[in-house]
Amino acid sequence: MEYTVDACDRCDSLVESRSRIVNGVGDGSLGVVFVGEAPGADEDEQGEPFVGRSGGILTEKLNDLGVSRDEVRITNSVRCRPPDNRDPHVGELESCRPYLVAEIDTYDPDVVCTLGRVPTTNLVDGVTAMRDVVGDELRTRLGAKERTVVPCYHPAAMLYDRSKEGVIDETLGRVVELARS
Ligand code: URA
C-alpha cells in the first residue's frame, strides 16, 4: 500500500511557501527508508523528494551499489518546502512527524537511514552532532516498533566538503548491506 498525505494545513508558514505536498517515493522493497530534511525548489516543483542536485548524488550512489530509487523509500522530515530553504522549525517537524512515522510503519523497513542532522535529531533522542553518530546502528522506537536508524551525512555535505564523500559511501554501503542481510 502506498502511503501519501493528500491534504494538510498544519503549518501556516509552509502552506504559504509550498506549491504542493511532496510525498515519499519508491516501494521500499529492499527494506530501507531514507529520510531527508525538507523539499527544496526542485522537489517542490516536481513533487518528488531528492530530485535536485543532492538527489542526483543520492541516486548515483545508490545505483553504484546496484540499488534503484524504486526499491527503496525516499522521503523527508517535512513534506512542504520551507521559505528560502530555511531549516524546518521544531513545531513543523513535530506537526509532520506523525506522517513520517506512519510512512515508516507502512513500509516496515529493516533500516531507516537519516540524511543529515535535521532528520537524525528529529528521530533519535539525545543526538546533537552528526560526527558523533554517523554510520552507527542506533536502536530507537518509531511508531509501532523499535528500529535500526543509521545516520548518514546529507548528500549535499560533500558538495562543500569532499572529504565527507568516503564516509557517505561507507555509510550507504553499510545500509544496503544491512537491508540485504
Ligand atoms: N534535500 C533534502 O533533504 N530533501 C530533499 O528532498 C531534497 C534535498
mmCIF file of C-alpha atoms and ligand atoms in Angstrom:
data_model
loop_
_atom_site.group_PDB
_atom_site.id
_atom_site.type_symbol
_atom_site.label_atom_id
_atom_site.label_comp_id
_atom_site.label_asym_id
_atom_site.label_seq_id
_atom_site.Cartn_x
_atom_site.Cartn_y
_atom_site.Cartn_z
ATOM 1 C CA MET A 1 0.000 0.000 0.000
ATOM 2 C CA GLU A 2 1.323 3.432 -0.946
ATOM 3 C CA TYR A 3 1.462 5.986 1.886
ATOM 4 C CA THR A 4 0.603 9.556 0.915
ATOM 5 C CA VAL A 5 -0.667 12.687 2.588
ATOM 6 C CA ASP A 6 -3.048 14.410 0.192
ATOM 7 C CA ALA A 7 -4.050 17.463 2.206
ATOM 8 C CA CYS A 8 -2.559 19.218 5.225
ATOM 9 C CA ASP A 9 -2.679 22.739 6.625
ATOM 10 C CA ARG A 10 -0.922 22.243 9.970
ATOM 11 C CA CYS A 11 1.899 24.763 9.329
ATOM 12 C CA ASP A 12 0.805 28.253 8.256
ATOM 13 C CA SER A 13 4.237 29.266 7.023
ATOM 14 C CA LEU A 14 4.780 26.109 4.941
ATOM 15 C CA VAL A 15 1.284 26.237 3.465
ATOM 16 C CA GLU A 16 2.314 29.707 2.205
ATOM 17 C CA SER A 17 5.717 28.691 0.853
ATOM 18 C CA ARG A 18 4.912 25.350 -0.798
ATOM 19 C CA SER A 19 3.476 24.723 -4.252
ATOM 20 C CA ARG A 20 2.444 21.226 -3.257
ATOM 21 C CA ILE A 21 2.874 18.487 -0.651
ATOM 22 C CA VAL A 22 5.903 16.356 -1.582
ATOM 23 C CA ASN A 23 5.247 12.739 -0.601
ATOM 24 C CA GLY A 24 7.787 9.936 -0.446
ATOM 25 C CA VAL A 25 8.603 7.756 -3.466
ATOM 26 C CA GLY A 26 9.669 4.145 -4.007
ATOM 27 C CA ASP A 27 8.210 0.821 -2.900
ATOM 28 C CA GLY A 28 10.750 0.199 -0.118
ATOM 29 C CA SER A 29 11.051 -3.473 -1.112
ATOM 30 C CA LEU A 30 14.780 -3.528 -0.311
ATOM 31 C CA GLY A 31 13.905 -2.722 3.315
ATOM 32 C CA VAL A 32 15.303 0.811 3.556
ATOM 33 C CA VAL A 33 13.613 4.161 4.174
ATOM 34 C CA PHE A 34 15.799 7.233 3.552
ATOM 35 C CA VAL A 35 14.692 10.346 5.415
ATOM 36 C CA GLY A 36 15.909 13.777 4.300
ATOM 37 C CA GLU A 37 15.181 17.221 5.656
ATOM 38 C CA ALA A 38 12.635 19.047 3.505
ATOM 39 C CA PRO A 39 11.826 19.563 -0.168
ATOM 40 C CA GLY A 40 13.876 22.236 -1.942
ATOM 41 C CA ALA A 41 12.895 24.214 -5.043
ATOM 42 C CA ASP A 42 13.285 21.293 -7.485
ATOM 43 C CA GLU A 43 11.366 18.907 -5.262
ATOM 44 C CA ASP A 44 8.598 21.464 -4.718
ATOM 45 C CA GLU A 45 8.322 21.972 -8.483
ATOM 46 C CA GLN A 46 8.385 18.274 -9.427
ATOM 47 C CA GLY A 47 6.519 16.870 -6.413
ATOM 48 C CA GLU A 48 9.192 14.276 -5.696
ATOM 49 C CA PRO A 49 11.886 14.149 -2.979
ATOM 50 C CA PHE A 50 15.594 14.268 -3.802
ATOM 51 C CA VAL A 51 15.398 15.178 -7.490
ATOM 52 C CA GLY A 52 17.717 18.232 -7.353
ATOM 53 C CA ARG A 53 21.482 18.337 -7.008
ATOM 54 C CA SER A 54 21.739 16.352 -3.772
ATOM 55 C CA GLY A 55 19.112 13.956 -5.118
ATOM 56 C CA GLY A 56 21.345 13.326 -8.128
ATOM 57 C CA ILE A 57 24.180 12.373 -5.772
ATOM 58 C CA LEU A 58 21.965 10.062 -3.722
ATOM 59 C CA THR A 59 20.539 8.355 -6.830
ATOM 60 C CA GLU A 60 24.002 7.875 -8.350
ATOM 61 C CA LYS A 61 25.445 6.449 -5.135
ATOM 62 C CA LEU A 62 22.528 4.011 -4.807
ATOM 63 C CA ASN A 63 22.924 2.972 -8.432
ATOM 64 C CA ASP A 64 26.651 2.363 -7.803
ATOM 65 C CA LEU A 65 25.556 -0.080 -5.079
ATOM 66 C CA GLY A 66 23.208 -1.810 -7.523
ATOM 67 C CA VAL A 67 20.115 -0.205 -5.992
ATOM 68 C CA SER A 68 17.427 1.753 -7.859
ATOM 69 C CA ARG A 69 15.305 4.544 -6.377
ATOM 70 C CA ASP A 70 12.198 2.395 -6.940
ATOM 71 C CA GLU A 71 13.202 -0.316 -4.467
ATOM 72 C CA VAL A 72 13.848 1.973 -1.500
ATOM 73 C CA ARG A 73 11.533 4.544 0.075
ATOM 74 C CA ILE A 74 12.803 8.134 -0.084
ATOM 75 C CA THR A 75 11.010 10.733 1.991
ATOM 76 C CA ASN A 76 11.561 13.856 4.101
ATOM 77 C CA SER A 77 11.115 15.064 7.676
ATOM 78 C CA VAL A 78 8.657 17.687 6.454
ATOM 79 C CA ARG A 79 6.656 17.372 3.235
ATOM 80 C CA CYS A 80 6.440 21.059 2.321
ATOM 81 C CA ARG A 81 9.173 23.396 1.108
ATOM 82 C CA PRO A 82 10.192 25.931 3.779
ATOM 83 C CA PRO A 83 10.540 29.567 2.667
ATOM 84 C CA ASP A 84 14.028 30.485 1.364
ATOM 85 C CA ASN A 85 15.137 26.888 2.027
ATOM 86 C CA ARG A 86 15.414 27.590 5.759
ATOM 87 C CA ASP A 87 15.604 24.623 8.126
ATOM 88 C CA PRO A 88 12.191 23.355 9.244
ATOM 89 C CA HIS A 89 11.198 24.743 12.665
ATOM 90 C CA VAL A 90 10.789 22.384 15.609
ATOM 91 C CA GLY A 91 6.994 22.856 15.565
ATOM 92 C CA GLU A 92 6.900 21.978 11.859
ATOM 93 C CA LEU A 93 8.951 18.838 12.436
ATOM 94 C CA GLU A 94 6.576 17.876 15.244
ATOM 95 C CA SER A 95 3.496 18.518 13.120
ATOM 96 C CA CYS A 96 4.837 16.394 10.282
ATOM 97 C CA ARG A 97 6.360 13.593 12.398
ATOM 98 C CA PRO A 98 3.118 11.548 12.674
ATOM 99 C CA TYR A 99 3.037 11.324 8.858
ATOM 100 C CA LEU A 100 6.682 10.240 8.743
ATOM 101 C CA VAL A 101 6.221 7.631 11.462
ATOM 102 C CA ALA A 102 3.076 6.287 9.741
ATOM 103 C CA GLU A 103 5.020 6.096 6.483
ATOM 104 C CA ILE A 104 7.845 4.171 8.198
ATOM 105 C CA ASP A 105 5.279 1.810 9.763
ATOM 106 C CA THR A 106 3.694 1.261 6.333
ATOM 107 C CA TYR A 107 6.976 0.266 4.636
ATOM 108 C CA ASP A 108 8.271 -1.541 7.765
ATOM 109 C CA PRO A 109 11.967 -1.260 6.793
ATOM 110 C CA ASP A 110 14.932 -3.152 8.255
ATOM 111 C CA VAL A 111 16.870 0.124 8.301
ATOM 112 C CA VAL A 112 15.970 3.806 8.442
ATOM 113 C CA CYS A 113 18.792 5.963 7.045
ATOM 114 C CA THR A 114 18.623 9.591 8.146
ATOM 115 C CA LEU A 115 20.337 12.014 5.766
ATOM 116 C CA GLY A 116 21.839 14.859 7.780
ATOM 117 C CA ARG A 117 21.366 16.482 11.162
ATOM 118 C CA VAL A 118 17.716 17.521 10.880
ATOM 119 C CA PRO A 119 16.182 14.047 10.338
ATOM 120 C CA THR A 120 18.698 12.458 12.717
ATOM 121 C CA THR A 121 17.929 14.735 15.660
ATOM 122 C CA ASN A 122 14.227 14.615 14.764
ATOM 123 C CA LEU A 123 14.048 10.820 15.030
ATOM 124 C CA VAL A 124 16.725 9.914 17.594
ATOM 125 C CA ASP A 125 16.641 11.416 21.091
ATOM 126 C CA GLY A 126 19.849 12.724 22.594
ATOM 127 C CA VAL A 127 21.818 13.310 19.377
ATOM 128 C CA THR A 128 23.315 16.746 18.862
ATOM 129 C CA ALA A 129 26.143 16.375 16.321
ATOM 130 C CA MET A 130 26.323 14.161 13.224
ATOM 131 C CA ARG A 131 30.016 13.420 13.747
ATOM 132 C CA ASP A 132 29.144 11.569 16.997
ATOM 133 C CA VAL A 133 26.757 9.119 15.334
ATOM 134 C CA VAL A 134 27.450 8.943 11.596
ATOM 135 C CA GLY A 135 27.419 5.323 10.404
ATOM 136 C CA ASP A 136 26.279 3.994 13.802
ATOM 137 C CA GLU A 137 23.452 1.492 14.089
ATOM 138 C CA LEU A 138 21.167 3.181 16.620
ATOM 139 C CA ARG A 139 18.112 1.455 18.048
ATOM 140 C CA THR A 140 15.120 3.701 18.648
ATOM 141 C CA ARG A 141 11.364 3.303 18.955
ATOM 142 C CA LEU A 142 9.487 4.760 15.983
ATOM 143 C CA GLY A 143 5.750 4.198 15.997
ATOM 144 C CA ALA A 144 4.881 0.531 16.415
ATOM 145 C CA LYS A 145 8.419 -0.822 16.634
ATOM 146 C CA GLU A 146 11.964 -0.355 17.811
ATOM 147 C CA ARG A 147 14.011 0.189 14.653
ATOM 148 C CA THR A 148 17.589 0.469 13.462
ATOM 149 C CA VAL A 149 18.471 4.017 12.418
ATOM 150 C CA VAL A 150 21.758 4.656 10.601
ATOM 151 C CA PRO A 151 22.652 8.344 10.329
ATOM 152 C CA CYS A 152 24.475 9.393 7.134
ATOM 153 C CA TYR A 153 25.787 12.818 6.196
ATOM 154 C CA HIS A 154 23.402 14.626 3.863
ATOM 155 C CA PRO A 155 24.496 14.141 0.225
ATOM 156 C CA ALA A 156 24.828 17.940 -0.114
ATOM 157 C CA ALA A 157 27.552 17.894 2.583
ATOM 158 C CA MET A 158 30.070 16.509 0.101
ATOM 159 C CA LEU A 159 29.468 19.433 -2.235
ATOM 160 C CA TYR A 160 31.021 21.661 0.445
ATOM 161 C CA ASP A 161 33.475 19.170 1.901
ATOM 162 C CA ARG A 162 34.793 16.498 -0.461
ATOM 163 C CA SER A 163 36.376 14.634 2.452
ATOM 164 C CA LYS A 164 32.870 13.547 3.509
ATOM 165 C CA GLU A 165 32.372 11.507 0.344
ATOM 166 C CA GLY A 166 34.249 8.460 1.658
ATOM 167 C CA VAL A 167 32.151 8.375 4.841
ATOM 168 C CA ILE A 168 28.943 8.786 2.825
ATOM 169 C CA ASP A 169 29.953 5.880 0.558
ATOM 170 C CA GLU A 170 30.792 3.678 3.532
ATOM 171 C CA THR A 171 27.556 4.518 5.347
ATOM 172 C CA LEU A 172 25.315 3.928 2.328
ATOM 173 C CA GLY A 173 27.175 0.677 1.657
ATOM 174 C CA ARG A 174 26.511 -0.462 5.240
ATOM 175 C CA VAL A 175 22.825 0.496 4.996
ATOM 176 C CA VAL A 176 22.368 -1.579 1.831
ATOM 177 C CA GLU A 177 24.334 -4.459 3.361
ATOM 178 C CA LEU A 178 22.102 -4.444 6.477
ATOM 179 C CA ALA A 179 18.977 -4.469 4.311
ATOM 180 C CA ARG A 180 20.264 -7.332 2.160
ATOM 181 C CA SER A 181 21.407 -9.485 5.084
HETATM 182 N N1 URA B 1 17.343 17.710 0.489
HETATM 183 C C1 URA B 1 16.500 17.076 1.314
HETATM 184 O O1 URA B 1 16.775 16.935 2.494
HETATM 185 N N2 URA B 1 15.381 16.601 0.813
HETATM 186 C C2 URA B 1 15.076 16.684 -0.475
HETATM 187 O O2 URA B 1 14.017 16.174 -0.868
HETATM 188 C C3 URA B 1 15.986 17.341 -1.324
HETATM 189 C C4 URA B 1 17.102 17.850 -0.819
#
